């Protein structure tokens, strides 16, 4: 199985800050990587697909980059409604696997 | 409105069975791969099963293979997960999710879970 390692596990930031989360795959997954966030008690929501493509309707402050084994997710200016747990997920090979999650809180 | 609505969760004793359903609406169900993803209490997301558009091919995580079966009824726009020989570590919220879009033998590259249901809770306990 492909292991997805996210860092940090938790992150405290202020409104307006630039926030970056990294995700490392245990083997080359090209750009077969998606990013989601999950708010408390809710289902996950797709934010970024194929490493760098913004899902329709998602605010442009969210972005993704990377290829191969190293990927980055960025929020350019943190908003209060961005408080959530963020997950990366690979679909290069079965089983699909998720990172362990990054919990983002407001400082 | 594009929507997935799960049902069928509940409390079941170890060794018991349960069938989850996921009703789809607002999109052409038969042209999408569909998935089940679960989340144990306080834990992360874990992919469980996948089914192709016509049900001809299915895949399951090692942890559920031989116990769980994914299926679909495209005439009823409904996805299912038959869960047998349930164990305590199957306790989780189970989500259905829409996956890759395929038309005939041609699929787009993108393979993301772009629509999720609200989840249904499965508790395995005596």
PDB file of N, CA and C in Angstrom, chain A residues 1 29-32 34 36 38 41-46 49-50 55-56 87 89 91 94-100, chain B residues 33 35 37 39 43-47 50 57 59-62 95 100 109-119:
ATOM      1  N   UNK A   1       0.842  -1.200   0.000  1.00  0.00           N
ATOM      2  CA  UNK A   1       0.000   0.000   0.000  1.00  0.00           C
ATOM      3  C   UNK A   1       0.882   1.258   0.000  1.00  0.00           C
ATOM      4  N   UNK A  29       3.585   8.900  -7.224  1.00  0.00           N
ATOM      5  CA  UNK A  29       2.178   8.831  -7.606  1.00  0.00           C
ATOM      6  C   UNK A  29       1.846   9.849  -8.704  1.00  0.00           C
ATOM      7  N   UNK A  30       2.889  10.357  -9.361  1.00  0.00           N
ATOM      8  CA  UNK A  30       2.740  11.324 -10.449  1.00  0.00           C
ATOM      9  C   UNK A  30       1.974  12.540  -9.898  1.00  0.00           C
ATOM     10  N   UNK A  31       0.741  12.759 -10.384  1.00  0.00           N
ATOM     11  CA  UNK A  31      -0.078  13.838  -9.814  1.00  0.00           C
ATOM     12  C   UNK A  31      -1.429  13.308  -9.339  1.00  0.00           C
ATOM     13  N   UNK A  32      -1.470  12.020  -8.978  1.00  0.00           N
ATOM     14  CA  UNK A  32      -2.726  11.385  -8.604  1.00  0.00           C
ATOM     15  C   UNK A  32      -3.059  11.656  -7.143  1.00  0.00           C
ATOM     16  N   UNK A  34      -5.402  14.144  -4.323  1.00  0.00           N
ATOM     17  CA  UNK A  34      -6.516  15.039  -4.030  1.00  0.00           C
ATOM     18  C   UNK A  34      -6.408  15.558  -2.601  1.00  0.00           C
ATOM     19  N   UNK A  36      -8.849  17.251   0.618  1.00  0.00           N
ATOM     20  CA  UNK A  36     -10.184  17.426   1.174  1.00  0.00           C
ATOM     21  C   UNK A  36     -10.058  18.154   2.509  1.00  0.00           C
ATOM     22  N   UNK A  38     -12.540  18.479   6.220  1.00  0.00           N
ATOM     23  CA  UNK A  38     -13.694  17.942   6.925  1.00  0.00           C
ATOM     24  C   UNK A  38     -13.951  18.784   8.160  1.00  0.00           C
ATOM     25  N   UNK A  41     -18.424  16.976  12.430  1.00  0.00           N
ATOM     26  CA  UNK A  41     -19.752  16.418  12.216  1.00  0.00           C
ATOM     27  C   UNK A  41     -20.222  16.402  10.782  1.00  0.00           C
ATOM     28  N   UNK A  42     -19.354  16.760   9.867  1.00  0.00           N
ATOM     29  CA  UNK A  42     -19.736  16.838   8.452  1.00  0.00           C
ATOM     30  C   UNK A  42     -18.946  15.833   7.616  1.00  0.00           C
ATOM     31  N   UNK A  43     -19.438  15.605   6.401  1.00  0.00           N
ATOM     32  CA  UNK A  43     -18.703  14.781   5.460  1.00  0.00           C
ATOM     33  C   UNK A  43     -17.522  15.563   4.895  1.00  0.00           C
ATOM     34  N   UNK A  44     -16.489  14.878   4.444  1.00  0.00           N
ATOM     35  CA  UNK A  44     -15.386  15.570   3.770  1.00  0.00           C
ATOM     36  C   UNK A  44     -15.868  16.289   2.513  1.00  0.00           C
ATOM     37  N   UNK A  45     -15.074  17.290   2.111  1.00  0.00           N
ATOM     38  CA  UNK A  45     -15.370  18.053   0.906  1.00  0.00           C
ATOM     39  C   UNK A  45     -14.118  18.125   0.045  1.00  0.00           C
ATOM     40  N   UNK A  46     -14.274  17.868  -1.239  1.00  0.00           N
ATOM     41  CA  UNK A  46     -13.153  17.941  -2.168  1.00  0.00           C
ATOM     42  C   UNK A  46     -12.773  19.394  -2.430  1.00  0.00           C
ATOM     43  N   UNK A  49      -8.081  18.635  -6.872  1.00  0.00           N
ATOM     44  CA  UNK A  49      -7.911  17.316  -7.491  1.00  0.00           C
ATOM     45  C   UNK A  49      -6.727  17.337  -8.444  1.00  0.00           C
ATOM     46  N   UNK A  50      -6.174  16.166  -8.719  1.00  0.00           N
ATOM     47  CA  UNK A  50      -5.004  16.033  -9.588  1.00  0.00           C
ATOM     48  C   UNK A  50      -3.890  16.992  -9.169  1.00  0.00           C
ATOM     49  N   UNK A  55     -11.302  22.534  -7.348  1.00  0.00           N
ATOM     50  CA  UNK A  55     -12.641  22.028  -7.593  1.00  0.00           C
ATOM     51  C   UNK A  55     -13.598  23.203  -7.809  1.00  0.00           C
ATOM     52  N   UNK A  56     -14.573  23.010  -8.665  1.00  0.00           N
ATOM     53  CA  UNK A  56     -15.567  24.041  -8.951  1.00  0.00           C
ATOM     54  C   UNK A  56     -16.251  24.520  -7.680  1.00  0.00           C
ATOM     55  N   UNK A  87      -7.105  16.572   4.651  1.00  0.00           N
ATOM     56  CA  UNK A  87      -6.577  15.259   4.270  1.00  0.00           C
ATOM     57  C   UNK A  87      -6.074  15.278   2.828  1.00  0.00           C
ATOM     58  N   UNK A  89      -5.062  12.531  -0.321  1.00  0.00           N
ATOM     59  CA  UNK A  89      -5.502  11.175  -0.714  1.00  0.00           C
ATOM     60  C   UNK A  89      -4.916  10.845  -2.078  1.00  0.00           C
ATOM     61  N   UNK A  91      -4.710   8.315  -5.525  1.00  0.00           N
ATOM     62  CA  UNK A  91      -5.476   7.330  -6.281  1.00  0.00           C
ATOM     63  C   UNK A  91      -4.632   6.670  -7.360  1.00  0.00           C
ATOM     64  N   UNK A  94      -4.510   0.970  -5.979  1.00  0.00           N
ATOM     65  CA  UNK A  94      -5.331   0.460  -4.891  1.00  0.00           C
ATOM     66  C   UNK A  94      -4.443  -0.129  -3.791  1.00  0.00           C
ATOM     67  N   UNK A  95      -4.854   0.008  -2.540  1.00  0.00           N
ATOM     68  CA  UNK A  95      -6.048   0.728  -2.097  1.00  0.00           C
ATOM     69  C   UNK A  95      -5.836   2.238  -2.101  1.00  0.00           C
ATOM     70  N   UNK A  96      -6.895   2.985  -2.384  1.00  0.00           N
ATOM     71  CA  UNK A  96      -6.804   4.424  -2.198  1.00  0.00           C
ATOM     72  C   UNK A  96      -6.391   4.654  -0.733  1.00  0.00           C
ATOM     73  N   UNK A  97      -5.504   5.592  -0.509  1.00  0.00           N
ATOM     74  CA  UNK A  97      -5.087   5.852   0.867  1.00  0.00           C
ATOM     75  C   UNK A  97      -5.081   7.349   1.151  1.00  0.00           C
ATOM     76  N   UNK A  98      -5.392   7.671   2.399  1.00  0.00           N
ATOM     77  CA  UNK A  98      -5.440   9.050   2.874  1.00  0.00           C
ATOM     78  C   UNK A  98      -4.262   9.323   3.809  1.00  0.00           C
ATOM     79  N   UNK A  99      -3.867  10.573   3.864  1.00  0.00           N
ATOM     80  CA  UNK A  99      -2.965  10.979   4.924  1.00  0.00           C
ATOM     81  C   UNK A  99      -3.698  10.936   6.259  1.00  0.00           C
ATOM     82  N   UNK A 100      -2.953  11.096   7.349  1.00  0.00           N
ATOM     83  CA  UNK A 100      -3.549  10.953   8.680  1.00  0.00           C
ATOM     84  C   UNK A 100      -4.344  12.195   9.093  1.00  0.00           C
TER      85      UNK A 100
ATOM     86  N   UNK B  33     -18.129   5.651 -11.201  1.00  0.00           N
ATOM     87  CA  UNK B  33     -17.687   4.712 -10.195  1.00  0.00           C
ATOM     88  C   UNK B  33     -18.218   5.217  -8.849  1.00  0.00           C
ATOM     89  N   UNK B  35     -17.997   4.604  -4.389  1.00  0.00           N
ATOM     90  CA  UNK B  35     -17.120   4.127  -3.330  1.00  0.00           C
ATOM     91  C   UNK B  35     -17.818   4.147  -1.971  1.00  0.00           C
ATOM     92  N   UNK B  37     -16.366   4.810   1.976  1.00  0.00           N
ATOM     93  CA  UNK B  37     -15.247   5.257   2.799  1.00  0.00           C
ATOM     94  C   UNK B  37     -15.743   5.275   4.238  1.00  0.00           C
ATOM     95  N   UNK B  39     -14.942   5.994   8.632  1.00  0.00           N
ATOM     96  CA  UNK B  39     -14.185   6.785   9.601  1.00  0.00           C
ATOM     97  C   UNK B  39     -14.544   6.317  10.991  1.00  0.00           C
ATOM     98  N   UNK B  43     -10.994   9.065  14.363  1.00  0.00           N
ATOM     99  CA  UNK B  43      -9.895   8.654  13.484  1.00  0.00           C
ATOM    100  C   UNK B  43     -10.029   9.270  12.092  1.00  0.00           C
ATOM    101  N   UNK B  44      -9.107   8.897  11.219  1.00  0.00           N
ATOM    102  CA  UNK B  44      -9.094   9.436   9.868  1.00  0.00           C
ATOM    103  C   UNK B  44      -9.955   8.638   8.904  1.00  0.00           C
ATOM    104  N   UNK B  45      -9.826   9.017   7.633  1.00  0.00           N
ATOM    105  CA  UNK B  45     -10.631   8.416   6.570  1.00  0.00           C
ATOM    106  C   UNK B  45      -9.941   7.171   6.016  1.00  0.00           C
ATOM    107  N   UNK B  46     -10.758   6.140   5.776  1.00  0.00           N
ATOM    108  CA  UNK B  46     -10.237   4.891   5.232  1.00  0.00           C
ATOM    109  C   UNK B  46     -11.131   4.432   4.089  1.00  0.00           C
ATOM    110  N   UNK B  47     -10.539   4.225   2.936  1.00  0.00           N
ATOM    111  CA  UNK B  47     -11.289   3.717   1.790  1.00  0.00           C
ATOM    112  C   UNK B  47     -11.661   2.257   2.039  1.00  0.00           C
ATOM    113  N   UNK B  50     -14.884  -0.112  -3.899  1.00  0.00           N
ATOM    114  CA  UNK B  50     -15.150   0.603  -5.140  1.00  0.00           C
ATOM    115  C   UNK B  50     -15.916  -0.311  -6.083  1.00  0.00           C
ATOM    116  N   UNK B  57     -16.975  -4.780 -12.082  1.00  0.00           N
ATOM    117  CA  UNK B  57     -15.736  -4.944 -11.328  1.00  0.00           C
ATOM    118  C   UNK B  57     -15.858  -4.260  -9.976  1.00  0.00           C
ATOM    119  N   UNK B  59     -13.697  -3.702  -6.033  1.00  0.00           N
ATOM    120  CA  UNK B  59     -12.456  -3.820  -5.266  1.00  0.00           C
ATOM    121  C   UNK B  59     -12.764  -3.522  -3.806  1.00  0.00           C
ATOM    122  N   UNK B  60     -12.058  -4.209  -2.912  1.00  0.00           N
ATOM    123  CA  UNK B  60     -12.270  -4.009  -1.487  1.00  0.00           C
ATOM    124  C   UNK B  60     -10.920  -3.887  -0.780  1.00  0.00           C
ATOM    125  N   UNK B  61     -10.912  -3.144   0.313  1.00  0.00           N
ATOM    126  CA  UNK B  61      -9.725  -3.085   1.160  1.00  0.00           C
ATOM    127  C   UNK B  61      -9.479  -4.459   1.778  1.00  0.00           C
ATOM    128  N   UNK B  62      -8.226  -4.744   2.063  1.00  0.00           N
ATOM    129  CA  UNK B  62      -7.867  -6.039   2.650  1.00  0.00           C
ATOM    130  C   UNK B  62      -8.649  -6.312   3.932  1.00  0.00           C
ATOM    131  N   UNK B  95     -19.449   6.421   4.748  1.00  0.00           N
ATOM    132  CA  UNK B  95     -19.844   7.391   3.726  1.00  0.00           C
ATOM    133  C   UNK B  95     -19.843   6.720   2.358  1.00  0.00           C
ATOM    134  N   UNK B 100     -14.918   8.367 -10.183  1.00  0.00           N
ATOM    135  CA  UNK B 100     -14.558   8.687 -11.577  1.00  0.00           C
ATOM    136  C   UNK B 100     -15.765   8.625 -12.505  1.00  0.00           C
ATOM    137  N   UNK B 109      -9.542  11.222 -16.577  1.00  0.00           N
ATOM    138  CA  UNK B 109      -8.385  10.922 -15.727  1.00  0.00           C
ATOM    139  C   UNK B 109      -8.717  11.133 -14.252  1.00  0.00           C
ATOM    140  N   UNK B 110      -9.410  12.234 -13.987  1.00  0.00           N
ATOM    141  CA  UNK B 110      -9.714  12.617 -12.600  1.00  0.00           C
ATOM    142  C   UNK B 110     -10.428  11.487 -11.865  1.00  0.00           C
ATOM    143  N   UNK B 111      -9.937  11.161 -10.691  1.00  0.00           N
ATOM    144  CA  UNK B 111     -10.540  10.111  -9.854  1.00  0.00           C
ATOM    145  C   UNK B 111     -10.583  10.639  -8.429  1.00  0.00           C
ATOM    146  N   UNK B 112     -11.564  11.489  -8.150  1.00  0.00           N
ATOM    147  CA  UNK B 112     -11.697  12.132  -6.845  1.00  0.00           C
ATOM    148  C   UNK B 112     -13.081  11.864  -6.287  1.00  0.00           C
ATOM    149  N   UNK B 113     -13.167  11.873  -4.972  1.00  0.00           N
ATOM    150  CA  UNK B 113     -14.457  11.710  -4.296  1.00  0.00           C
ATOM    151  C   UNK B 113     -15.112  13.094  -4.234  1.00  0.00           C
ATOM    152  N   UNK B 114     -15.887  13.432  -5.251  1.00  0.00           N
ATOM    153  CA  UNK B 114     -16.352  14.809  -5.355  1.00  0.00           C
ATOM    154  C   UNK B 114     -17.721  15.064  -4.733  1.00  0.00           C
ATOM    155  N   UNK B 115     -18.484  14.042  -4.507  1.00  0.00           N
ATOM    156  CA  UNK B 115     -19.757  14.154  -3.810  1.00  0.00           C
ATOM    157  C   UNK B 115     -19.798  13.086  -2.725  1.00  0.00           C
ATOM    158  N   UNK B 116     -20.188  13.488  -1.513  1.00  0.00           N
ATOM    159  CA  UNK B 116     -20.245  12.577  -0.374  1.00  0.00           C
ATOM    160  C   UNK B 116     -21.661  12.586   0.215  1.00  0.00           C
ATOM    161  N   UNK B 117     -22.063  11.461   0.756  1.00  0.00           N
ATOM    162  CA  UNK B 117     -23.277  11.440   1.544  1.00  0.00           C
ATOM    163  C   UNK B 117     -23.012  12.002   2.932  1.00  0.00           C
ATOM    164  N   UNK B 118     -24.051  12.045   3.736  1.00  0.00           N
ATOM    165  CA  UNK B 118     -23.928  12.595   5.091  1.00  0.00           C
ATOM    166  C   UNK B 118     -23.348  11.578   6.066  1.00  0.00           C
ATOM    167  N   UNK B 119     -23.302  10.315   5.656  1.00  0.00           N
ATOM    168  CA  UNK B 119     -22.758   9.256   6.495  1.00  0.00           C
ATOM    169  C   UNK B 119     -23.833   8.538   7.286  1.00  0.00           C
TER     170      UNK B 119
END
